[in-house]
Amino acid sequence: MTEQIEERLSGRTSEAQAARTDRLIRAAIELAGQGGYEAVQMREVARIAGVALATLYRYYPSKNELLLAAVRDEMSKLDDDVRTRPPRATTPERRAGEVFARAFQAMRNDPGFAHAALSVRQSPAPFGAHESARPPAGTEYTFVDIAGRAAWGDDHRLTAAQRLALQMVESLWISGTIDWLNGRLTADAAVQRIRVAAEKLLS
């Protein structure tokens, strides 16, 4: 009986923690949408999410870690969208290009979050930190994996050449999105660049 009570309590605690982290991520995305990276202030995130500032820092010790969690959350939504609405193009390279185009459209719909996400994604870590830092398990090349599954199917194992090509498209996607944010590229031109890159590199 005691074990059953402990299991129920543990379940509620886990659910409460998941709900709390979700509120924190939602608050960060909301603030980013209002003013980009600089608008995401940890004290304000805690206030909007309804948690103590110390609790926020226990979950996410820095603003960058909070925003990276938000990026992973948005990437999960992209994965769900691609699984629900698979690209219908007739070739693998065009299906992969569609995934990158959808991701850009999400950035286009929320330029503030795009600014925050790319600011933290593209900022170099302190010198030497990369030697010991490792990405969280399951997050390596997530974008590439989503595009790869859309291109060749769930059962396909990416070859080294295919993964490299998708990584190159991802890099071009990032630079194109930054150019769009900085006014050096129109949204339509950015999408065209992404689609052409996918077709050329993956064909």
Short mmCIF file of C-alpha atoms in Angstrom, two decimals, residues 8-190:
data_model
loop_
_atom_site.label_atom_id
_atom_site.label_comp_id
_atom_site.label_asym_id
_atom_site.label_seq_id
_atom_site.Cartn_x
_atom_site.Cartn_y
_atom_site.Cartn_z
CA ARG A 8 1.17 8.09 -7.08
CA LEU A 9 3.04 10.89 -5.31
CA SER A 10 6.04 10.41 -7.62
CA GLY A 11 3.76 10.53 -10.63
CA ARG A 12 2.20 13.78 -9.49
CA THR A 13 5.62 15.23 -8.80
CA SER A 14 6.85 14.29 -12.27
CA GLU A 15 3.72 15.74 -13.84
CA ALA A 16 4.10 18.92 -11.81
CA GLN A 17 7.73 19.24 -12.87
CA ALA A 18 6.80 18.72 -16.53
CA ALA A 19 4.05 21.33 -16.26
CA ARG A 20 6.46 23.76 -14.59
CA THR A 21 9.15 23.38 -17.25
CA ASP A 22 6.49 23.77 -19.94
CA ARG A 23 5.33 27.06 -18.37
CA LEU A 24 8.92 28.29 -18.20
CA ILE A 25 9.54 27.46 -21.85
CA ARG A 26 6.23 29.07 -22.90
CA ALA A 27 7.15 32.21 -20.95
CA ALA A 28 10.59 32.37 -22.59
CA ILE A 29 9.07 32.00 -26.06
CA GLU A 30 6.47 34.68 -25.29
CA LEU A 31 9.11 37.16 -24.17
CA ALA A 32 11.37 36.34 -27.09
CA GLY A 33 8.47 37.03 -29.43
CA GLN A 34 8.17 40.50 -27.96
CA GLY A 35 11.78 41.55 -28.39
CA GLY A 36 14.20 38.80 -29.32
CA TYR A 37 17.08 37.52 -27.21
CA GLU A 38 17.46 40.64 -25.07
CA ALA A 39 13.77 40.57 -24.05
CA VAL A 40 14.15 37.20 -22.31
CA GLN A 41 14.93 38.22 -18.74
CA MET A 42 15.02 35.41 -16.20
CA ARG A 43 13.14 37.32 -13.50
CA GLU A 44 10.35 38.10 -15.95
CA VAL A 45 10.25 34.49 -17.16
CA ALA A 46 9.77 33.33 -13.57
CA ARG A 47 7.03 35.91 -12.97
CA ILE A 48 5.06 34.95 -16.08
CA ALA A 49 5.46 31.22 -15.38
CA GLY A 50 4.41 31.71 -11.76
CA VAL A 51 7.49 30.13 -10.20
CA ALA A 52 10.18 31.40 -7.87
CA LEU A 53 13.31 32.75 -9.50
CA ALA A 54 15.39 30.20 -7.59
CA THR A 55 13.21 27.42 -9.02
CA LEU A 56 13.80 28.70 -12.55
CA TYR A 57 17.57 28.66 -12.03
CA ARG A 58 17.35 25.14 -10.61
CA TYR A 59 15.82 23.94 -13.86
CA TYR A 60 17.80 26.22 -16.19
CA PRO A 61 21.00 27.72 -14.74
CA SER A 62 21.28 30.29 -17.54
CA LYS A 63 19.17 32.09 -20.11
CA ASN A 64 20.98 30.27 -22.89
CA GLU A 65 20.09 26.87 -21.44
CA LEU A 66 16.45 27.95 -21.14
CA LEU A 67 16.39 29.12 -24.75
CA LEU A 68 18.07 25.93 -25.95
CA ALA A 69 15.30 24.00 -24.19
CA ALA A 70 12.79 26.17 -26.04
CA VAL A 71 14.54 25.40 -29.34
CA ARG A 72 14.35 21.66 -28.60
CA ASP A 73 10.66 22.05 -27.80
CA GLU A 74 10.01 23.80 -31.10
CA MET A 75 12.05 21.15 -32.91
CA SER A 76 9.78 18.51 -31.38
CA LYS A 77 6.78 20.37 -32.78
CA LEU A 78 8.40 20.40 -36.21
CA ASP A 79 8.95 16.65 -35.95
CA ASP A 80 5.29 16.12 -35.02
CA ASP A 81 4.17 18.32 -37.91
CA VAL A 82 6.31 16.43 -40.42
CA ARG A 83 5.02 13.09 -39.16
CA THR A 84 1.42 14.32 -39.30
CA ARG A 85 1.76 16.04 -42.66
CA PRO A 86 4.59 14.30 -44.53
CA PRO A 87 6.03 16.26 -47.45
CA ARG A 88 4.49 15.05 -50.70
CA ALA A 89 7.28 15.94 -53.11
CA THR A 90 8.33 13.13 -55.44
CA THR A 91 12.07 13.14 -54.66
CA PRO A 92 14.01 12.78 -51.38
CA GLU A 93 15.88 16.05 -51.87
CA ARG A 94 12.66 18.01 -52.37
CA ARG A 95 11.03 16.37 -49.35
CA ALA A 96 14.04 17.34 -47.24
CA GLY A 97 13.90 20.86 -48.65
CA GLU A 98 10.24 21.07 -47.60
CA VAL A 99 11.20 20.32 -43.98
CA PHE A 100 13.74 23.15 -43.94
CA ALA A 101 11.23 25.45 -45.65
CA ARG A 102 8.63 24.67 -42.96
CA ALA A 103 11.16 25.39 -40.25
CA PHE A 104 11.93 28.73 -41.87
CA GLN A 105 8.22 29.53 -42.04
CA ALA A 106 8.01 28.98 -38.28
CA MET A 107 10.84 31.49 -37.83
CA ARG A 108 9.08 33.87 -40.19
CA ASN A 109 5.91 33.64 -38.10
CA ASP A 110 7.80 34.64 -34.95
CA PRO A 111 10.84 36.80 -35.78
CA GLY A 112 11.46 37.56 -32.11
CA PHE A 113 11.85 33.91 -31.23
CA ALA A 114 13.92 33.39 -34.37
CA HIS A 115 16.29 36.12 -33.16
CA ALA A 116 16.55 34.56 -29.69
CA ALA A 117 16.96 31.02 -30.99
CA LEU A 118 19.68 31.88 -33.48
CA SER A 119 21.43 34.21 -31.05
CA VAL A 120 21.92 31.39 -28.57
CA ARG A 121 22.46 28.74 -31.25
CA GLN A 122 25.17 30.69 -33.03
CA SER A 123 26.95 32.29 -30.08
CA PRO A 124 30.30 30.57 -29.48
CA ALA A 125 30.81 28.98 -26.08
CA PRO A 126 33.60 30.29 -23.84
CA PHE A 127 36.95 29.42 -25.36
CA GLY A 128 37.86 25.81 -24.63
CA ALA A 129 34.41 24.87 -23.33
CA HIS A 130 33.69 22.75 -26.40
CA GLU A 131 36.42 20.33 -25.33
CA SER A 132 34.30 19.06 -22.41
CA ALA A 133 30.78 20.06 -23.46
CA ARG A 134 28.53 17.41 -24.96
CA PRO A 135 25.00 17.91 -26.30
CA PRO A 136 22.18 16.28 -24.31
CA ALA A 137 21.48 12.68 -25.33
CA GLY A 138 19.04 12.48 -28.19
CA THR A 139 19.49 16.06 -29.35
CA GLU A 140 22.43 15.60 -31.72
CA TYR A 141 21.57 16.64 -35.29
CA THR A 142 17.84 16.59 -34.53
CA PHE A 143 17.08 18.87 -37.46
CA VAL A 144 19.05 16.59 -39.76
CA ASP A 145 17.26 13.49 -38.50
CA ILE A 146 13.82 15.02 -39.06
CA ALA A 147 14.71 16.01 -42.62
CA GLY A 148 16.32 12.62 -43.24
CA ARG A 149 13.22 10.72 -42.13
CA ALA A 150 11.01 12.91 -44.30
CA ALA A 151 13.30 12.39 -47.29
CA TRP A 152 13.91 8.64 -47.14
CA GLY A 153 11.47 7.21 -44.57
CA ASP A 154 11.64 6.02 -40.97
CA ASP A 155 13.48 2.81 -41.76
CA HIS A 156 16.26 4.40 -43.76
CA ARG A 157 19.68 4.70 -42.14
CA LEU A 158 21.43 7.84 -43.33
CA THR A 159 24.75 7.28 -45.05
CA ALA A 160 27.69 9.41 -44.02
CA ALA A 161 27.37 11.36 -47.27
CA GLN A 162 23.64 11.98 -46.78
CA ARG A 163 24.14 13.16 -43.20
CA LEU A 164 26.95 15.47 -44.27
CA ALA A 165 24.80 16.93 -47.07
CA LEU A 166 21.89 17.52 -44.67
CA GLN A 167 24.26 19.18 -42.19
CA MET A 168 25.43 21.49 -44.98
CA VAL A 169 21.81 22.35 -45.83
CA GLU A 170 21.20 23.06 -42.13
CA SER A 171 24.18 25.43 -42.07
CA LEU A 172 22.81 27.23 -45.13
CA TRP A 173 19.38 27.36 -43.48
CA ILE A 174 20.93 29.05 -40.44
CA SER A 175 22.88 31.59 -42.49
CA GLY A 176 19.86 32.30 -44.70
CA THR A 177 17.62 32.86 -41.68
CA ILE A 178 20.19 35.21 -40.14
CA ASP A 179 20.46 37.12 -43.43
CA TRP A 180 16.67 37.44 -43.45
CA LEU A 181 16.62 38.66 -39.84
CA ASN A 182 19.29 41.23 -40.70
CA GLY A 183 17.40 42.47 -43.77
CA ARG A 184 19.95 41.21 -46.26
CA LEU A 185 17.59 38.65 -47.77
CA THR A 186 13.85 38.57 -48.38
CA ALA A 187 11.84 35.70 -46.91
CA ASP A 188 11.01 34.37 -50.38
CA ALA A 189 14.66 34.46 -51.39
CA ALA A 190 15.63 32.65 -48.20
#
